[in-house]
Amino acid sequence: MAEFEIVWVQSPKINAFKHGMVGGVRAFTLDVLCRPMELHCKLPGPKGAQAIERLPTEQAAHKRAREKVIEFLELFGQASPPAP
């Protein structure tokens, strides 16, 4: 699996949001003002859109985002769809 990096950048429009960029793709939006913080994953999961995840810290959100990218890449690399 190719190595990747998530770069977190401040939203130019909404101060509460940081965007997690993987290459040129906005893969995540993190609402840093909510408690718990809300991680919005833009990458599709096995059933399409993914639910918002609530995490206690920004560090926990960054860790979970990395796990979500790995899950996405594993699913993307499969030759056939996962079993229902």
mmCIF file of N, CA, C and O in Angstrom:
data_model
loop_
_atom_site.group_PDB
_atom_site.id
_atom_site.type_symbol
_atom_site.label_atom_id
_atom_site.label_comp_id
_atom_site.label_asym_id
_atom_site.label_seq_id
_atom_site.Cartn_x
_atom_site.Cartn_y
_atom_site.Cartn_z
ATOM 1 N N MET A 1 0.847 -1.175 0.000
ATOM 2 C CA MET A 1 0.000 0.000 0.000
ATOM 3 C C MET A 1 0.893 1.240 0.000
ATOM 4 O O MET A 1 1.847 1.324 0.754
ATOM 5 N N ALA A 2 0.550 2.188 -0.841
ATOM 6 C CA ALA A 2 1.333 3.417 -0.928
ATOM 7 C C ALA A 2 1.198 4.223 0.361
ATOM 8 O O ALA A 2 0.143 4.239 0.983
ATOM 9 N N GLU A 3 2.264 4.878 0.740
ATOM 10 C CA GLU A 3 2.246 5.726 1.928
ATOM 11 C C GLU A 3 1.482 7.000 1.607
ATOM 12 O O GLU A 3 1.509 7.497 0.490
ATOM 13 N N PHE A 4 0.790 7.540 2.578
ATOM 14 C CA PHE A 4 0.016 8.757 2.378
ATOM 15 C C PHE A 4 0.160 9.642 3.613
ATOM 16 O O PHE A 4 0.573 9.191 4.674
ATOM 17 N N GLU A 5 -0.219 10.887 3.438
ATOM 18 C CA GLU A 5 -0.206 11.844 4.539
ATOM 19 C C GLU A 5 -1.507 12.621 4.503
ATOM 20 O O GLU A 5 -1.996 12.975 3.429
ATOM 21 N N ILE A 6 -2.085 12.854 5.670
ATOM 22 C CA ILE A 6 -3.250 13.728 5.765
ATOM 23 C C ILE A 6 -2.742 15.078 6.239
ATOM 24 O O ILE A 6 -2.129 15.183 7.300
ATOM 25 N N VAL A 7 -2.978 16.096 5.437
ATOM 26 C CA VAL A 7 -2.594 17.469 5.786
ATOM 27 C C VAL A 7 -3.860 18.195 6.230
ATOM 28 O O VAL A 7 -4.845 18.259 5.482
ATOM 29 N N TRP A 8 -3.840 18.736 7.436
ATOM 30 C CA TRP A 8 -4.996 19.440 7.981
ATOM 31 C C TRP A 8 -4.835 20.933 7.734
ATOM 32 O O TRP A 8 -3.834 21.521 8.130
ATOM 33 N N VAL A 9 -5.822 21.519 7.053
ATOM 34 C CA VAL A 9 -5.783 22.946 6.726
ATOM 35 C C VAL A 9 -7.040 23.628 7.257
ATOM 36 O O VAL A 9 -8.117 23.034 7.286
ATOM 37 N N GLN A 10 -6.881 24.862 7.667
ATOM 38 C CA GLN A 10 -8.008 25.658 8.169
ATOM 39 C C GLN A 10 -8.955 25.988 7.025
ATOM 40 O O GLN A 10 -8.519 26.358 5.941
ATOM 41 N N SER A 11 -10.250 25.843 7.258
ATOM 42 C CA SER A 11 -11.237 26.218 6.250
ATOM 43 C C SER A 11 -11.168 27.725 6.019
ATOM 44 O O SER A 11 -11.149 28.503 6.977
ATOM 45 N N PRO A 12 -11.140 28.157 4.758
ATOM 46 C CA PRO A 12 -11.107 29.600 4.502
ATOM 47 C C PRO A 12 -12.456 30.278 4.772
ATOM 48 O O PRO A 12 -12.513 31.484 4.912
ATOM 49 N N LYS A 13 -13.528 29.486 4.896
ATOM 50 C CA LYS A 13 -14.865 30.058 5.065
ATOM 51 C C LYS A 13 -15.437 29.906 6.466
ATOM 52 O O LYS A 13 -16.171 30.768 6.928
ATOM 53 N N ILE A 14 -15.112 28.802 7.143
ATOM 54 C CA ILE A 14 -15.708 28.517 8.455
ATOM 55 C C ILE A 14 -14.591 28.239 9.453
ATOM 56 O O ILE A 14 -13.897 27.226 9.359
ATOM 57 N N ASN A 15 -14.430 29.134 10.420
ATOM 58 C CA ASN A 15 -13.335 29.012 11.386
ATOM 59 C C ASN A 15 -13.385 27.729 12.212
ATOM 60 O O ASN A 15 -12.353 27.253 12.673
ATOM 61 N N ALA A 16 -14.567 27.168 12.397
ATOM 62 C CA ALA A 16 -14.702 25.959 13.213
ATOM 63 C C ALA A 16 -14.232 24.708 12.486
ATOM 64 O O ALA A 16 -14.078 23.666 13.113
ATOM 65 N N PHE A 17 -13.998 24.804 11.179
ATOM 66 C CA PHE A 17 -13.673 23.613 10.393
ATOM 67 C C PHE A 17 -12.204 23.564 9.998
ATOM 68 O O PHE A 17 -11.611 24.572 9.634
ATOM 69 N N LYS A 18 -11.664 22.341 10.046
ATOM 70 C CA LYS A 18 -10.365 22.037 9.440
ATOM 71 C C LYS A 18 -10.626 20.928 8.438
ATOM 72 O O LYS A 18 -11.434 20.023 8.694
ATOM 73 N N HIS A 19 -9.959 20.998 7.303
ATOM 74 C CA HIS A 19 -10.135 19.997 6.268
ATOM 75 C C HIS A 19 -8.908 19.089 6.228
ATOM 76 O O HIS A 19 -7.781 19.565 6.251
ATOM 77 N N GLY A 20 -9.171 17.783 6.176
ATOM 78 C CA GLY A 20 -8.107 16.794 6.049
ATOM 79 C C GLY A 20 -7.918 16.477 4.579
ATOM 80 O O GLY A 20 -8.805 15.906 3.944
ATOM 81 N N MET A 21 -6.775 16.858 4.041
ATOM 82 C CA MET A 21 -6.476 16.665 2.628
ATOM 83 C C MET A 21 -5.535 15.478 2.452
ATOM 84 O O MET A 21 -4.524 15.376 3.130
ATOM 85 N N VAL A 22 -5.907 14.583 1.528
ATOM 86 C CA VAL A 22 -5.040 13.465 1.136
ATOM 87 C C VAL A 22 -4.700 13.737 -0.320
ATOM 88 O O VAL A 22 -5.555 13.616 -1.195
ATOM 89 N N GLY A 23 -3.461 14.171 -0.554
ATOM 90 C CA GLY A 23 -3.118 14.653 -1.890
ATOM 91 C C GLY A 23 -3.975 15.872 -2.184
ATOM 92 O O GLY A 23 -4.087 16.780 -1.372
ATOM 93 N N GLY A 24 -4.635 15.888 -3.332
ATOM 94 C CA GLY A 24 -5.500 17.002 -3.707
ATOM 95 C C GLY A 24 -6.960 16.779 -3.371
ATOM 96 O O GLY A 24 -7.820 17.518 -3.829
ATOM 97 N N VAL A 25 -7.259 15.759 -2.558
ATOM 98 C CA VAL A 25 -8.641 15.405 -2.242
ATOM 99 C C VAL A 25 -8.987 15.821 -0.809
ATOM 100 O O VAL A 25 -8.260 15.486 0.129
ATOM 101 N N ARG A 26 -10.114 16.531 -0.664
ATOM 102 C CA ARG A 26 -10.608 16.844 0.682
ATOM 103 C C ARG A 26 -11.324 15.602 1.187
ATOM 104 O O ARG A 26 -12.458 15.314 0.812
ATOM 105 N N ALA A 27 -10.659 14.846 2.054
ATOM 106 C CA ALA A 27 -11.189 13.569 2.524
ATOM 107 C C ALA A 27 -11.998 13.708 3.809
ATOM 108 O O ALA A 27 -12.852 12.869 4.092
ATOM 109 N N PHE A 28 -11.736 14.768 4.590
ATOM 110 C CA PHE A 28 -12.395 14.935 5.885
ATOM 111 C C PHE A 28 -12.679 16.405 6.160
ATOM 112 O O PHE A 28 -11.959 17.284 5.691
ATOM 113 N N THR A 29 -13.708 16.622 6.971
ATOM 114 C CA THR A 29 -13.931 17.918 7.595
ATOM 115 C C THR A 29 -14.053 17.648 9.087
ATOM 116 O O THR A 29 -14.807 16.761 9.498
ATOM 117 N N LEU A 30 -13.310 18.398 9.879
ATOM 118 C CA LEU A 30 -13.324 18.249 11.334
ATOM 119 C C LEU A 30 -13.860 19.535 11.948
ATOM 120 O O LEU A 30 -13.309 20.610 11.717
ATOM 121 N N ASP A 31 -14.972 19.407 12.689
ATOM 122 C CA ASP A 31 -15.527 20.551 13.411
ATOM 123 C C ASP A 31 -14.840 20.578 14.769
ATOM 124 O O ASP A 31 -15.111 19.742 15.630
ATOM 125 N N VAL A 32 -13.935 21.540 14.949
ATOM 126 C CA VAL A 32 -13.118 21.587 16.166
ATOM 127 C C VAL A 32 -13.784 22.345 17.309
ATOM 128 O O VAL A 32 -13.273 22.341 18.423
ATOM 129 N N LEU A 33 -14.922 22.995 17.050
ATOM 130 C CA LEU A 33 -15.598 23.720 18.121
ATOM 131 C C LEU A 33 -16.637 22.877 18.849
ATOM 132 O O LEU A 33 -16.992 23.178 19.975
ATOM 133 N N CYS A 34 -17.153 21.845 18.201
ATOM 134 C CA CYS A 34 -18.111 20.940 18.853
ATOM 135 C C CYS A 34 -17.403 20.144 19.935
ATOM 136 O O CYS A 34 -16.235 19.841 19.828
ATOM 137 N N ARG A 35 -18.137 19.795 20.966
ATOM 138 C CA ARG A 35 -17.629 18.884 21.990
ATOM 139 C C ARG A 35 -18.656 17.798 22.171
ATOM 140 O O ARG A 35 -19.758 18.103 22.580
ATOM 141 N N PRO A 36 -18.368 16.559 21.873
ATOM 142 C CA PRO A 36 -17.128 16.101 21.265
ATOM 143 C C PRO A 36 -16.988 16.600 19.828
ATOM 144 O O PRO A 36 -17.966 17.003 19.203
ATOM 145 N N MET A 37 -15.753 16.555 19.321
ATOM 146 C CA MET A 37 -15.484 17.010 17.954
ATOM 147 C C MET A 37 -16.155 16.079 16.956
ATOM 148 O O MET A 37 -16.315 14.893 17.213
ATOM 149 N N GLU A 38 -16.559 16.645 15.820
ATOM 150 C CA GLU A 38 -17.233 15.853 14.798
ATOM 151 C C GLU A 38 -16.336 15.683 13.582
ATOM 152 O O GLU A 38 -15.886 16.666 12.995
ATOM 153 N N LEU A 39 -16.108 14.418 13.223
ATOM 154 C CA LEU A 39 -15.300 14.074 12.056
ATOM 155 C C LEU A 39 -16.244 13.636 10.938
ATOM 156 O O LEU A 39 -16.967 12.651 11.076
ATOM 157 N N HIS A 40 -16.248 14.404 9.849
ATOM 158 C CA HIS A 40 -17.069 14.106 8.679
ATOM 159 C C HIS A 40 -16.151 13.508 7.616
ATOM 160 O O HIS A 40 -15.278 14.207 7.096
ATOM 161 N N CYS A 41 -16.340 12.219 7.320
ATOM 162 C CA CYS A 41 -15.522 11.544 6.321
ATOM 163 C C CYS A 41 -16.187 11.691 4.953
ATOM 164 O O CYS A 41 -17.357 11.357 4.789
ATOM 165 N N LYS A 42 -15.453 12.195 3.972
ATOM 166 C CA LYS A 42 -15.970 12.366 2.614
ATOM 167 C C LYS A 42 -15.719 11.131 1.750
ATOM 168 O O LYS A 42 -16.282 11.016 0.673
ATOM 169 N N LEU A 43 -14.867 10.223 2.216
ATOM 170 C CA LEU A 43 -14.562 9.011 1.456
ATOM 171 C C LEU A 43 -15.724 8.033 1.590
ATOM 172 O O LEU A 43 -16.259 7.852 2.684
ATOM 173 N N PRO A 44 -16.128 7.370 0.507
ATOM 174 C CA PRO A 44 -17.220 6.408 0.624
ATOM 175 C C PRO A 44 -16.776 5.149 1.361
ATOM 176 O O PRO A 44 -15.620 4.754 1.304
ATOM 177 N N GLY A 45 -17.719 4.547 2.061
ATOM 178 C CA GLY A 45 -17.497 3.266 2.714
ATOM 179 C C GLY A 45 -18.167 2.176 1.896
ATOM 180 O O GLY A 45 -18.646 2.423 0.786
ATOM 181 N N PRO A 46 -18.243 0.970 2.425
ATOM 182 C CA PRO A 46 -18.830 -0.132 1.673
ATOM 183 C C PRO A 46 -20.296 0.094 1.313
ATOM 184 O O PRO A 46 -20.795 -0.454 0.355
ATOM 185 N N LYS A 47 -20.993 0.926 2.083
ATOM 186 C CA LYS A 47 -22.412 1.198 1.821
ATOM 187 C C LYS A 47 -22.648 2.643 1.386
ATOM 188 O O LYS A 47 -23.741 3.172 1.515
ATOM 189 N N GLY A 48 -21.611 3.285 0.880
ATOM 190 C CA GLY A 48 -21.750 4.677 0.416
ATOM 191 C C GLY A 48 -21.281 5.664 1.465
ATOM 192 O O GLY A 48 -20.225 5.495 2.057
ATOM 193 N N ALA A 49 -22.104 6.687 1.700
ATOM 194 C CA ALA A 49 -21.745 7.756 2.635
ATOM 195 C C ALA A 49 -21.530 7.201 4.040
ATOM 196 O O ALA A 49 -22.177 6.231 4.452
ATOM 197 N N GLN A 50 -20.601 7.816 4.767
ATOM 198 C CA GLN A 50 -20.275 7.365 6.116
ATOM 199 C C GLN A 50 -20.883 8.308 7.152
ATOM 200 O O GLN A 50 -21.049 9.496 6.911
ATOM 201 N N ALA A 51 -21.188 7.756 8.310
ATOM 202 C CA ALA A 51 -21.773 8.533 9.401
ATOM 203 C C ALA A 51 -20.734 9.462 10.020
ATOM 204 O O ALA A 51 -19.529 9.191 9.976
ATOM 205 N N ILE A 52 -21.209 10.546 10.589
ATOM 206 C CA ILE A 52 -20.351 11.459 11.346
ATOM 207 C C ILE A 52 -19.892 10.738 12.605
ATOM 208 O O ILE A 52 -20.684 10.066 13.268
ATOM 209 N N GLU A 53 -18.610 10.873 12.917
ATOM 210 C CA GLU A 53 -18.077 10.274 14.147
ATOM 211 C C GLU A 53 -17.740 11.373 15.132
ATOM 212 O O GLU A 53 -17.200 12.419 14.746
ATOM 213 N N ARG A 54 -18.054 11.142 16.388
ATOM 214 C CA ARG A 54 -17.762 12.110 17.443
ATOM 215 C C ARG A 54 -16.585 11.588 18.266
ATOM 216 O O ARG A 54 -16.624 10.456 18.760
ATOM 217 N N LEU A 55 -15.563 12.433 18.401
ATOM 218 C CA LEU A 55 -14.328 12.034 19.083
ATOM 219 C C LEU A 55 -13.945 13.095 20.112
ATOM 220 O O LEU A 55 -14.217 14.279 19.912
ATOM 221 N N PRO A 56 -13.283 12.671 21.215
ATOM 222 C CA PRO A 56 -13.036 13.590 22.323
ATOM 223 C C PRO A 56 -11.963 14.651 22.071
ATOM 224 O O PRO A 56 -12.013 15.732 22.662
ATOM 225 N N THR A 57 -10.974 14.336 21.217
ATOM 226 C CA THR A 57 -9.871 15.276 21.011
ATOM 227 C C THR A 57 -9.522 15.360 19.524
ATOM 228 O O THR A 57 -9.863 14.476 18.739
ATOM 229 N N GLU A 58 -8.800 16.406 19.182
ATOM 230 C CA GLU A 58 -8.339 16.559 17.813
ATOM 231 C C GLU A 58 -7.353 15.440 17.460
ATOM 232 O O GLU A 58 -7.370 14.907 16.355
ATOM 233 N N GLN A 59 -6.518 15.057 18.403
ATOM 234 C CA GLN A 59 -5.569 13.966 18.177
ATOM 235 C C GLN A 59 -6.310 12.658 17.882
ATOM 236 O O GLN A 59 -5.932 11.903 16.976
ATOM 237 N N ALA A 60 -7.365 12.364 18.621
ATOM 238 C CA ALA A 60 -8.160 11.150 18.380
ATOM 239 C C ALA A 60 -8.817 11.208 17.008
ATOM 240 O O ALA A 60 -8.900 10.196 16.305
ATOM 241 N N ALA A 61 -9.277 12.389 16.597
ATOM 242 C CA ALA A 61 -9.894 12.558 15.275
ATOM 243 C C ALA A 61 -8.867 12.331 14.168
ATOM 244 O O ALA A 61 -9.165 11.689 13.158
ATOM 245 N N HIS A 62 -7.658 12.830 14.353
ATOM 246 C CA HIS A 62 -6.604 12.628 13.351
ATOM 247 C C HIS A 62 -6.261 11.141 13.235
ATOM 248 O O HIS A 62 -6.074 10.621 12.124
ATOM 249 N N LYS A 63 -6.197 10.449 14.367
ATOM 250 C CA LYS A 63 -5.902 9.014 14.350
ATOM 251 C C LYS A 63 -7.012 8.256 13.630
ATOM 252 O O LYS A 63 -6.751 7.378 12.803
ATOM 253 N N ARG A 64 -8.275 8.592 13.930
ATOM 254 C CA ARG A 64 -9.403 7.909 13.299
ATOM 255 C C ARG A 64 -9.442 8.201 11.805
ATOM 256 O O ARG A 64 -9.757 7.318 10.999
ATOM 257 N N ALA A 65 -9.102 9.413 11.407
ATOM 258 C CA ALA A 65 -9.070 9.762 9.983
ATOM 259 C C ALA A 65 -8.049 8.888 9.257
ATOM 260 O O ALA A 65 -8.319 8.379 8.162
ATOM 261 N N ARG A 66 -6.902 8.692 9.858
ATOM 262 C CA ARG A 66 -5.883 7.830 9.241
ATOM 263 C C ARG A 66 -6.412 6.405 9.081
ATOM 264 O O ARG A 66 -6.218 5.778 8.046
ATOM 265 N N GLU A 67 -7.095 5.890 10.101
ATOM 266 C CA GLU A 67 -7.691 4.553 10.014
ATOM 267 C C GLU A 67 -8.719 4.485 8.879
ATOM 268 O O GLU A 67 -8.793 3.489 8.158
ATOM 269 N N LYS A 68 -9.510 5.554 8.721
ATOM 270 C CA LYS A 68 -10.532 5.580 7.667
ATOM 271 C C LYS A 68 -9.901 5.573 6.275
ATOM 272 O O LYS A 68 -10.432 4.940 5.363
ATOM 273 N N VAL A 69 -8.783 6.262 6.098
ATOM 274 C CA VAL A 69 -8.108 6.251 4.790
ATOM 275 C C VAL A 69 -7.590 4.845 4.501
ATOM 276 O O VAL A 69 -7.742 4.337 3.381
ATOM 277 N N ILE A 70 -7.005 4.193 5.492
ATOM 278 C CA ILE A 70 -6.509 2.831 5.303
ATOM 279 C C ILE A 70 -7.662 1.897 4.936
ATOM 280 O O ILE A 70 -7.551 1.098 3.999
ATOM 281 N N GLU A 71 -8.796 2.007 5.636
ATOM 282 C CA GLU A 71 -9.977 1.191 5.312
ATOM 283 C C GLU A 71 -10.423 1.441 3.874
ATOM 284 O O GLU A 71 -10.730 0.502 3.138
ATOM 285 N N PHE A 72 -10.462 2.714 3.470
ATOM 286 C CA PHE A 72 -10.876 3.060 2.115
ATOM 287 C C PHE A 72 -9.937 2.447 1.084
ATOM 288 O O PHE A 72 -10.380 1.851 0.101
ATOM 289 N N LEU A 73 -8.641 2.567 1.307
ATOM 290 C CA LEU A 73 -7.671 2.025 0.352
ATOM 291 C C LEU A 73 -7.769 0.507 0.263
ATOM 292 O O LEU A 73 -7.634 -0.064 -0.831
ATOM 293 N N GLU A 74 -8.016 -0.157 1.381
ATOM 294 C CA GLU A 74 -8.186 -1.611 1.362
ATOM 295 C C GLU A 74 -9.425 -2.000 0.563
ATOM 296 O O GLU A 74 -9.389 -2.906 -0.259
ATOM 297 N N LEU A 75 -10.541 -1.290 0.780
ATOM 298 C CA LEU A 75 -11.765 -1.566 0.016
ATOM 299 C C LEU A 75 -11.581 -1.252 -1.461
ATOM 300 O O LEU A 75 -12.042 -1.980 -2.330
ATOM 301 N N PHE A 76 -10.888 -0.158 -1.748
ATOM 302 C CA PHE A 76 -10.670 0.263 -3.132
ATOM 303 C C PHE A 76 -9.846 -0.762 -3.899
ATOM 304 O O PHE A 76 -10.057 -0.972 -5.076
ATOM 305 N N GLY A 77 -8.951 -1.439 -3.195
ATOM 306 C CA GLY A 77 -8.073 -2.410 -3.827
ATOM 307 C C GLY A 77 -8.684 -3.797 -3.995
ATOM 308 O O GLY A 77 -8.082 -4.664 -4.617
ATOM 309 N N GLN A 78 -9.889 -4.021 -3.457
ATOM 310 C CA GLN A 78 -10.513 -5.336 -3.574
ATOM 311 C C GLN A 78 -11.007 -5.578 -4.991
ATOM 312 O O GLN A 78 -11.507 -4.665 -5.660
ATOM 313 N N ALA A 79 -10.874 -6.826 -5.461
ATOM 314 C CA ALA A 79 -11.299 -7.179 -6.817
ATOM 315 C C ALA A 79 -12.819 -7.324 -6.921
ATOM 316 O O ALA A 79 -13.390 -7.167 -7.991
ATOM 317 N N SER A 80 -13.476 -7.625 -5.808
ATOM 318 C CA SER A 80 -14.931 -7.780 -5.848
ATOM 319 C C SER A 80 -15.541 -7.074 -4.633
ATOM 320 O O SER A 80 -14.857 -6.838 -3.641
ATOM 321 N N PRO A 81 -16.828 -6.738 -4.714
ATOM 322 C CA PRO A 81 -17.472 -6.042 -3.588
ATOM 323 C C PRO A 81 -17.489 -6.906 -2.329
ATOM 324 O O PRO A 81 -17.515 -8.138 -2.415
ATOM 325 N N PRO A 82 -17.479 -6.266 -1.149
ATOM 326 C CA PRO A 82 -17.554 -7.039 0.088
ATOM 327 C C PRO A 82 -18.919 -7.722 0.197
ATOM 328 O O PRO A 82 -19.905 -7.246 -0.353
ATOM 329 N N ALA A 83 -18.971 -8.829 0.921
ATOM 330 C CA ALA A 83 -20.234 -9.540 1.123
ATOM 331 C C ALA A 83 -21.180 -8.672 1.940
ATOM 332 O O ALA A 83 -20.733 -7.926 2.824
ATOM 333 N N PRO A 84 -22.478 -8.753 1.666
ATOM 334 C CA PRO A 84 -23.460 -7.919 2.399
ATOM 335 C C PRO A 84 -23.551 -8.259 3.861
ATOM 336 O O PRO A 84 -23.212 -9.209 4.366
#
